[in-house]
Amino acid sequence: MKTVKLSIIGFGAVGQGVAQAILQKKDNLADMDINLVVVAISDRTGACVEPNGVDLEAAIKRKKEKGSVATTDLTSLDVIRDIDHNIVLDATPTNIEDGEPGLTYMLEAFRHGRHVVTSNKGPLALKYNMLCDEAHKGGVQFRFEATVGGAMPILNLARDALAGNMVMSIEGILNGTCNYILSRMTEESLSYKQVLGEAQELGIAETDPSYDVEGIDAACKLVILANSIFKMNVTYDDVDVTGITKITPESISLAGAEGMVIKLIGEVRDGDDAIIKVVPKLVPKNHPLAVGGTLNVALLRTDMAGPICVEGRGAGSMETASAVLSDIIAICKKEF
Ligand code: HSE
């Protein structure tokens, strides 16, 4: 059995979900010949470190009871630099201003020859090419399925299952909070402000929900798709973004009378008619993109396979952990 050592940097909903998933999937991992050992977990307050494997149940309990995972005052950077391990999971929160602290953590991991898996969109939306270059220089893998669409597989779908295809365009719903708000506005003729609180209660809205309703979160995900699948060289500033704050219950009911729904659609395509934008659009009610609730969906148009549509839960602790774990397993299979 191959032993692979992992650190978890950031122990909020995603970090705890991954710890929970590792506990639950121990036998499945063993079937794949993988002994995944979490040697350190850190949060803002410090870290717990155990070279033979952190007690994950105790770590989750400590975090829930005390608000901290720390048993030492080692920092996240100390863990990344000094603790012997193979893969760094950066599960720190998204910051679209400067990408920190995740950006520094990822760069430091690459410099120390550690593979990186992340769920953090900020650094990728701002410095995608630089991060990929540094990973390449470090001779390590950099995987980020969890940054786009939560559990919905899209990056690995395009890269692995659709390998050999040219993806010509992607259109989709990349923000579950907006989709939930628009769905509720359609059902109940309510204003977006009235249903924003409900979306926040579901625990899927960003800490600052303007990231959701102004289209910023969807734009970050689109940048990641554009750079990784289309090899474009774009950042968040290149996206033409309109959010959902100006959509009224009246406009939704007018659309409904025409057999349409309003959805916040992200769209990217390369070439002469290149486009990268997030904008509310009219979508026929029976169209594959007209999914409801908190779901995400993406329609990829490819040269050989034709249209491929995927949908799934775009957020949530276990859902995001699903994407993170798939990246960790991919690294284990390739590198160890
Ligand atoms: N706030 C995001 C959403 C979470 O609603 O989709 C996942 O990135």
Short mmCIF file of C-alpha atoms and ligand atoms in Angstrom, two decimals:
data_model
loop_
_atom_site.label_atom_id
_atom_site.label_comp_id
_atom_site.label_asym_id
_atom_site.label_seq_id
_atom_site.Cartn_x
_atom_site.Cartn_y
_atom_site.Cartn_z
CA MET A 1 0.00 0.00 0.00
CA LYS A 2 1.30 3.46 -0.96
CA THR A 3 1.40 5.92 1.92
CA VAL A 4 0.67 9.50 0.81
CA LYS A 5 0.97 12.32 3.32
CA LEU A 6 -1.45 15.25 3.15
CA SER A 7 -1.78 18.58 4.94
CA ILE A 8 -5.09 20.41 5.20
CA ILE A 9 -4.59 24.17 5.23
CA GLY A 10 -7.81 25.90 6.29
CA PHE A 11 -10.32 23.97 8.36
CA GLY A 12 -13.70 25.50 7.55
CA ALA A 13 -16.56 23.71 5.78
CA VAL A 14 -14.34 22.39 2.97
CA GLY A 15 -11.40 21.27 5.13
CA GLN A 16 -13.71 19.52 7.60
CA GLY A 17 -15.69 17.94 4.75
CA VAL A 18 -12.48 16.49 3.32
CA ALA A 19 -11.43 15.15 6.75
CA GLN A 20 -14.87 13.55 7.09
CA ALA A 21 -14.63 12.09 3.57
CA ILE A 22 -11.18 10.60 4.28
CA LEU A 23 -12.60 8.91 7.39
CA GLN A 24 -15.62 7.58 5.48
CA LYS A 25 -13.68 6.44 2.41
CA LYS A 26 -10.76 4.71 4.13
CA ASP A 27 -11.77 1.29 2.73
CA ASN A 28 -12.35 2.63 -0.80
CA LEU A 29 -8.93 4.28 -0.68
CA ALA A 30 -7.38 1.02 0.54
CA ASP A 31 -9.02 -0.78 -2.40
CA MET A 32 -7.11 1.65 -4.63
CA ASP A 33 -3.92 0.81 -2.72
CA ILE A 34 -3.80 4.28 -1.14
CA ASN A 35 -3.05 4.92 2.52
CA LEU A 36 -3.85 8.63 2.82
CA VAL A 37 -2.42 10.06 6.03
CA VAL A 38 -3.25 13.59 7.16
CA VAL A 39 -0.05 14.71 8.90
CA ALA A 40 -1.12 18.29 9.69
CA ILE A 41 -4.19 20.51 9.79
CA SER A 42 -3.95 24.26 10.21
CA ASP A 43 -6.33 27.16 10.55
CA ARG A 44 -5.92 30.86 11.41
CA THR A 45 -5.13 30.03 15.04
CA GLY A 46 -2.39 27.44 14.62
CA ALA A 47 -1.94 23.79 13.66
CA CYS A 48 -2.08 20.23 14.84
CA VAL A 49 0.68 17.99 13.58
CA GLU A 50 1.06 14.22 13.85
CA PRO A 51 3.52 12.46 11.51
CA ASN A 52 1.67 9.15 11.99
CA GLY A 53 -1.70 10.69 11.20
CA VAL A 54 -3.82 13.32 12.90
CA ASP A 55 -6.88 11.93 14.73
CA LEU A 56 -9.42 13.41 12.29
CA GLU A 57 -12.47 12.84 14.46
CA ALA A 58 -10.83 14.61 17.39
CA ALA A 59 -9.71 17.47 15.12
CA ILE A 60 -13.24 18.02 13.79
CA LYS A 61 -14.65 17.89 17.33
CA ARG A 62 -12.04 20.36 18.61
CA LYS A 63 -12.80 22.77 15.75
CA LYS A 64 -16.55 22.59 16.39
CA GLU A 65 -16.24 23.00 20.16
CA LYS A 66 -13.38 25.50 20.44
CA GLY A 67 -13.45 27.17 17.03
CA SER A 68 -9.82 26.13 16.55
CA VAL A 69 -8.01 23.01 15.38
CA ALA A 70 -4.68 24.07 16.88
CA THR A 71 -2.68 22.09 19.41
CA THR A 72 0.53 24.00 18.61
CA ASP A 73 1.23 27.57 17.54
CA LEU A 74 2.80 26.46 14.25
CA THR A 75 1.40 28.49 11.36
CA SER A 76 0.10 27.27 7.99
CA LEU A 77 3.36 28.40 6.40
CA ASP A 78 5.38 26.46 9.00
CA VAL A 79 3.37 23.35 8.09
CA ILE A 80 3.83 23.84 4.33
CA ARG A 81 7.56 24.49 4.67
CA ASP A 82 8.70 22.24 7.48
CA ILE A 83 6.43 19.24 7.87
CA ASP A 84 7.35 16.27 5.68
CA HIS A 85 4.43 15.59 3.32
CA ASN A 86 3.46 15.11 -0.33
CA ILE A 87 0.23 16.99 -1.00
CA VAL A 88 -1.02 20.34 0.32
CA LEU A 89 -4.78 20.87 0.31
CA ASP A 90 -5.40 24.61 0.29
CA ALA A 91 -8.94 25.00 1.62
CA THR A 92 -8.61 28.64 2.65
CA PRO A 93 -11.43 31.07 1.76
CA THR A 94 -11.62 32.86 -1.59
CA ASN A 95 -10.30 36.41 -1.67
CA ILE A 96 -10.68 38.12 -5.02
CA GLU A 97 -8.75 41.26 -4.02
CA ASP A 98 -5.26 39.75 -3.86
CA GLY A 99 -5.79 35.99 -3.60
CA GLU A 100 -4.24 35.82 -0.13
CA PRO A 101 -3.46 33.88 1.95
CA GLY A 102 -4.04 30.97 -0.47
CA LEU A 103 -1.75 32.41 -3.16
CA THR A 104 1.29 32.48 -0.88
CA TYR A 105 0.50 29.00 0.50
CA MET A 106 0.29 27.48 -2.97
CA LEU A 107 3.51 29.12 -4.17
CA GLU A 108 5.32 27.99 -1.05
CA ALA A 109 4.05 24.43 -1.53
CA PHE A 110 5.35 24.38 -5.13
CA ARG A 111 8.75 25.68 -3.97
CA HIS A 112 8.94 22.83 -1.49
CA GLY A 113 8.09 20.23 -4.14
CA ARG A 114 4.60 19.50 -2.82
CA HIS A 115 1.60 18.82 -5.04
CA VAL A 116 -1.35 21.18 -4.49
CA VAL A 117 -5.09 20.59 -4.54
CA THR A 118 -7.28 23.62 -3.94
CA SER A 119 -10.89 24.68 -3.61
CA ASN A 120 -9.89 28.37 -3.48
CA LYS A 121 -10.93 30.37 -6.56
CA GLY A 122 -9.23 33.70 -5.77
CA PRO A 123 -5.60 32.86 -6.61
CA LEU A 124 -6.66 31.09 -9.83
CA ALA A 125 -8.89 33.94 -10.98
CA LEU A 126 -6.00 36.39 -10.50
CA LYS A 127 -2.76 34.50 -11.20
CA TYR A 128 -3.63 31.35 -13.09
CA ASN A 129 -0.64 31.26 -15.45
CA MET A 130 1.88 32.20 -12.81
CA LEU A 131 0.61 29.42 -10.52
CA CYS A 132 0.79 26.84 -13.32
CA ASP A 133 4.33 27.96 -14.21
CA GLU A 134 5.47 27.65 -10.60
CA ALA A 135 3.88 24.20 -10.26
CA HIS A 136 5.69 23.17 -13.44
CA LYS A 137 9.01 24.52 -12.13
CA GLY A 138 8.47 22.59 -8.90
CA GLY A 139 7.77 19.42 -10.90
CA VAL A 140 4.47 18.93 -9.09
CA GLN A 141 0.80 18.63 -9.91
CA PHE A 142 -1.71 21.42 -9.39
CA ARG A 143 -5.38 20.39 -9.41
CA PHE A 144 -8.47 22.47 -8.70
CA GLU A 145 -11.66 20.64 -9.70
CA ALA A 146 -13.40 21.95 -6.56
CA THR A 147 -13.03 25.58 -7.65
CA VAL A 148 -15.68 25.29 -10.39
CA GLY A 149 -19.13 23.81 -9.82
CA GLY A 150 -18.47 22.00 -6.52
CA ALA A 151 -19.38 18.35 -7.01
CA MET A 152 -20.19 18.86 -10.70
CA PRO A 153 -17.23 17.39 -12.61
CA ILE A 154 -16.17 19.79 -15.33
CA LEU A 155 -12.39 20.37 -15.36
CA ASN A 156 -11.50 16.70 -15.09
CA LEU A 157 -14.33 15.85 -17.49
CA ALA A 158 -12.86 18.10 -20.17
CA ARG A 159 -9.28 17.08 -19.42
CA ASP A 160 -9.71 13.30 -19.04
CA ALA A 161 -13.06 11.94 -20.24
CA LEU A 162 -13.18 14.31 -23.25
CA ALA A 163 -9.43 14.13 -23.98
CA GLY A 164 -8.81 14.53 -27.72
CA ASN A 165 -11.89 16.70 -28.20
CA MET A 166 -11.69 20.39 -28.88
CA VAL A 167 -14.09 22.18 -26.54
CA MET A 168 -15.53 25.02 -28.60
CA SER A 169 -17.68 26.73 -26.00
CA ILE A 170 -19.03 26.36 -22.50
CA GLU A 171 -22.26 27.89 -21.23
CA GLY A 172 -23.58 27.27 -17.80
CA ILE A 173 -24.91 28.20 -14.40
CA LEU A 174 -21.90 28.46 -12.14
CA ASN A 175 -23.39 30.02 -9.02
CA GLY A 176 -25.84 28.06 -6.89
CA THR A 177 -26.86 31.05 -4.77
CA CYS A 178 -28.06 33.07 -7.77
CA ASN A 179 -29.79 30.04 -9.21
CA TYR A 180 -31.59 29.47 -5.93
CA ILE A 181 -32.60 33.15 -5.69
CA LEU A 182 -33.87 33.27 -9.29
CA SER A 183 -35.74 29.97 -8.84
CA ARG A 184 -37.45 31.23 -5.67
CA MET A 185 -38.27 34.58 -7.31
CA THR A 186 -39.88 32.63 -10.17
CA GLU A 187 -41.92 30.41 -7.85
CA GLU A 188 -43.05 33.06 -5.35
CA SER A 189 -42.85 36.41 -7.17
CA LEU A 190 -40.48 37.72 -4.52
CA SER A 191 -37.66 40.27 -4.88
CA TYR A 192 -34.04 39.14 -4.76
CA LYS A 193 -33.55 40.87 -1.40
CA GLN A 194 -36.39 38.85 0.11
CA VAL A 195 -34.83 35.51 -0.84
CA LEU A 196 -31.14 36.31 -0.35
CA GLY A 197 -31.51 35.51 3.38
CA GLU A 198 -32.91 32.06 2.53
CA ALA A 199 -29.92 31.38 0.27
CA GLN A 200 -27.58 32.44 3.07
CA GLU A 201 -29.34 30.06 5.48
CA LEU A 202 -28.58 27.19 3.10
CA GLY A 203 -24.90 27.91 3.78
CA ILE A 204 -23.89 28.16 0.13
CA ALA A 205 -23.66 31.95 -0.25
CA GLU A 206 -20.22 33.54 -0.07
CA THR A 207 -19.31 35.26 3.22
CA ASP A 208 -19.89 38.50 1.31
CA PRO A 209 -23.02 37.63 -0.73
CA SER A 210 -22.36 40.47 -3.18
CA TYR A 211 -19.74 38.06 -4.65
CA ASP A 212 -22.72 35.88 -5.61
CA VAL A 213 -25.41 38.35 -6.67
CA GLU A 214 -23.06 40.68 -8.56
CA GLY A 215 -21.81 37.74 -10.63
CA ILE A 216 -18.25 37.92 -9.25
CA ASP A 217 -18.14 34.28 -8.09
CA ALA A 218 -19.44 33.02 -11.45
CA ALA A 219 -16.91 35.23 -13.26
CA CYS A 220 -14.02 33.73 -11.23
CA LYS A 221 -15.15 30.24 -12.18
CA LEU A 222 -15.41 31.26 -15.83
CA VAL A 223 -11.83 32.56 -15.75
CA ILE A 224 -10.66 29.20 -14.41
CA LEU A 225 -12.54 27.38 -17.21
CA ALA A 226 -11.19 29.79 -19.84
CA ASN A 227 -7.58 29.41 -18.74
CA SER A 228 -7.56 25.70 -18.05
CA ILE A 229 -9.78 24.35 -20.83
CA PHE A 230 -9.34 26.99 -23.56
CA LYS A 231 -5.76 27.94 -22.63
CA MET A 232 -6.80 31.59 -22.74
CA ASN A 233 -4.75 34.03 -20.71
CA VAL A 234 -7.44 35.97 -18.86
CA THR A 235 -8.06 37.26 -15.37
CA TYR A 236 -11.17 38.35 -13.56
CA ASP A 237 -10.88 41.89 -15.04
CA ASP A 238 -11.36 40.52 -18.58
CA VAL A 239 -14.85 39.20 -17.83
CA ASP A 240 -17.88 41.21 -18.84
CA VAL A 241 -20.02 40.78 -15.70
CA THR A 242 -23.65 41.62 -14.92
CA GLY A 243 -25.25 40.22 -11.78
CA ILE A 244 -28.87 39.59 -10.83
CA THR A 245 -29.55 42.57 -8.59
CA LYS A 246 -31.60 44.47 -11.17
CA ILE A 247 -33.89 41.56 -12.02
CA THR A 248 -37.42 42.21 -10.83
CA PRO A 249 -40.29 39.79 -10.14
CA GLU A 250 -42.09 41.54 -13.03
CA SER A 251 -39.35 40.71 -15.55
CA ILE A 252 -39.41 37.10 -14.36
CA SER A 253 -43.17 36.81 -14.82
CA LEU A 254 -42.98 38.44 -18.28
CA ALA A 255 -40.36 35.83 -19.24
CA GLY A 256 -42.57 33.08 -17.80
CA ALA A 257 -45.47 34.17 -20.00
CA GLU A 258 -43.22 33.52 -23.02
CA GLY A 259 -42.20 30.05 -21.77
CA MET A 260 -38.82 31.30 -20.58
CA VAL A 261 -36.91 31.52 -17.29
CA ILE A 262 -34.17 34.01 -16.38
CA LYS A 263 -30.84 32.41 -15.45
CA LEU A 264 -27.42 33.88 -14.66
CA ILE A 265 -25.38 32.34 -17.47
CA GLY A 266 -21.61 32.26 -17.78
CA GLU A 267 -20.34 31.85 -21.32
CA VAL A 268 -16.86 31.36 -22.69
CA ARG A 269 -15.53 30.64 -26.17
CA ASP A 270 -12.21 31.30 -27.85
CA GLY A 271 -11.20 32.20 -31.41
CA ASP A 272 -12.26 35.06 -33.69
CA ASP A 273 -15.56 35.52 -31.88
CA ALA A 274 -14.04 35.05 -28.39
CA ILE A 275 -16.34 35.86 -25.52
CA ILE A 276 -16.11 35.66 -21.75
CA LYS A 277 -19.12 36.99 -19.93
CA VAL A 278 -21.59 36.45 -17.12
CA VAL A 279 -25.04 37.84 -17.78
CA PRO A 280 -28.69 37.11 -16.93
CA LYS A 281 -30.30 35.46 -19.96
CA LEU A 282 -33.66 34.19 -21.08
CA VAL A 283 -33.59 30.39 -21.30
CA PRO A 284 -36.49 28.25 -22.60
CA LYS A 285 -38.11 26.38 -19.69
CA ASN A 286 -37.33 22.96 -21.18
CA HIS A 287 -33.71 23.77 -22.13
CA PRO A 288 -30.94 21.67 -20.48
CA LEU A 289 -29.60 24.85 -18.83
CA ALA A 290 -32.95 25.55 -17.11
CA VAL A 291 -32.11 23.66 -13.90
CA GLY A 292 -33.60 24.92 -10.64
CA GLY A 293 -32.71 25.32 -6.97
CA THR A 294 -29.05 25.46 -6.05
CA LEU A 295 -27.92 23.27 -8.95
CA ASN A 296 -25.08 24.17 -11.29
CA VAL A 297 -25.05 23.06 -14.92
CA ALA A 298 -22.65 23.30 -17.86
CA LEU A 299 -23.12 22.65 -21.55
CA LEU A 300 -19.85 21.94 -23.35
CA ARG A 301 -19.87 22.01 -27.15
CA THR A 302 -17.13 19.76 -28.50
CA ASP A 303 -15.92 18.87 -31.99
CA MET A 304 -16.11 15.08 -31.71
CA ALA A 305 -18.51 14.31 -28.86
CA GLY A 306 -20.98 17.09 -29.73
CA PRO A 307 -22.85 18.71 -26.86
CA ILE A 308 -22.16 17.33 -23.39
CA CYS A 309 -24.20 18.55 -20.47
CA VAL A 310 -23.33 18.04 -16.79
CA GLU A 311 -25.19 19.20 -13.73
CA GLY A 312 -24.67 18.81 -10.04
CA ARG A 313 -24.50 20.45 -6.66
CA GLY A 314 -22.24 23.45 -6.95
CA ALA A 315 -21.54 23.92 -3.26
CA GLY A 316 -21.65 22.24 0.14
CA SER A 317 -19.11 20.67 2.42
CA MET A 318 -19.36 17.02 1.26
CA GLU A 319 -20.01 17.99 -2.37
CA THR A 320 -16.86 20.08 -2.50
CA ALA A 321 -14.99 17.32 -0.66
CA SER A 322 -16.02 14.97 -3.47
CA ALA A 323 -14.18 17.12 -6.01
CA VAL A 324 -11.16 17.57 -3.73
CA LEU A 325 -10.90 13.84 -3.08
CA SER A 326 -11.07 13.06 -6.80
CA ASP A 327 -8.06 15.36 -7.34
CA ILE A 328 -6.13 13.82 -4.44
CA ILE A 329 -6.80 10.30 -5.78
CA ALA A 330 -5.73 11.37 -9.29
CA ILE A 331 -2.40 12.60 -7.89
CA CYS A 332 -1.92 9.45 -5.81
CA LYS A 333 -2.53 7.25 -8.87
CA LYS A 334 -0.14 9.18 -11.09
CA GLU A 335 2.67 10.05 -8.70
CA PHE A 336 2.90 7.30 -6.08
N1 HSE B 1 -21.31 30.82 -3.34
C1 HSE B 1 -21.01 29.80 -4.29
C2 HSE B 1 -22.30 29.40 -5.00
C3 HSE B 1 -20.38 28.63 -3.58
O1 HSE B 1 -23.37 29.84 -4.58
O2 HSE B 1 -22.25 28.70 -5.99
C4 HSE B 1 -19.60 27.70 -4.45
O3 HSE B 1 -18.53 28.31 -5.09
#
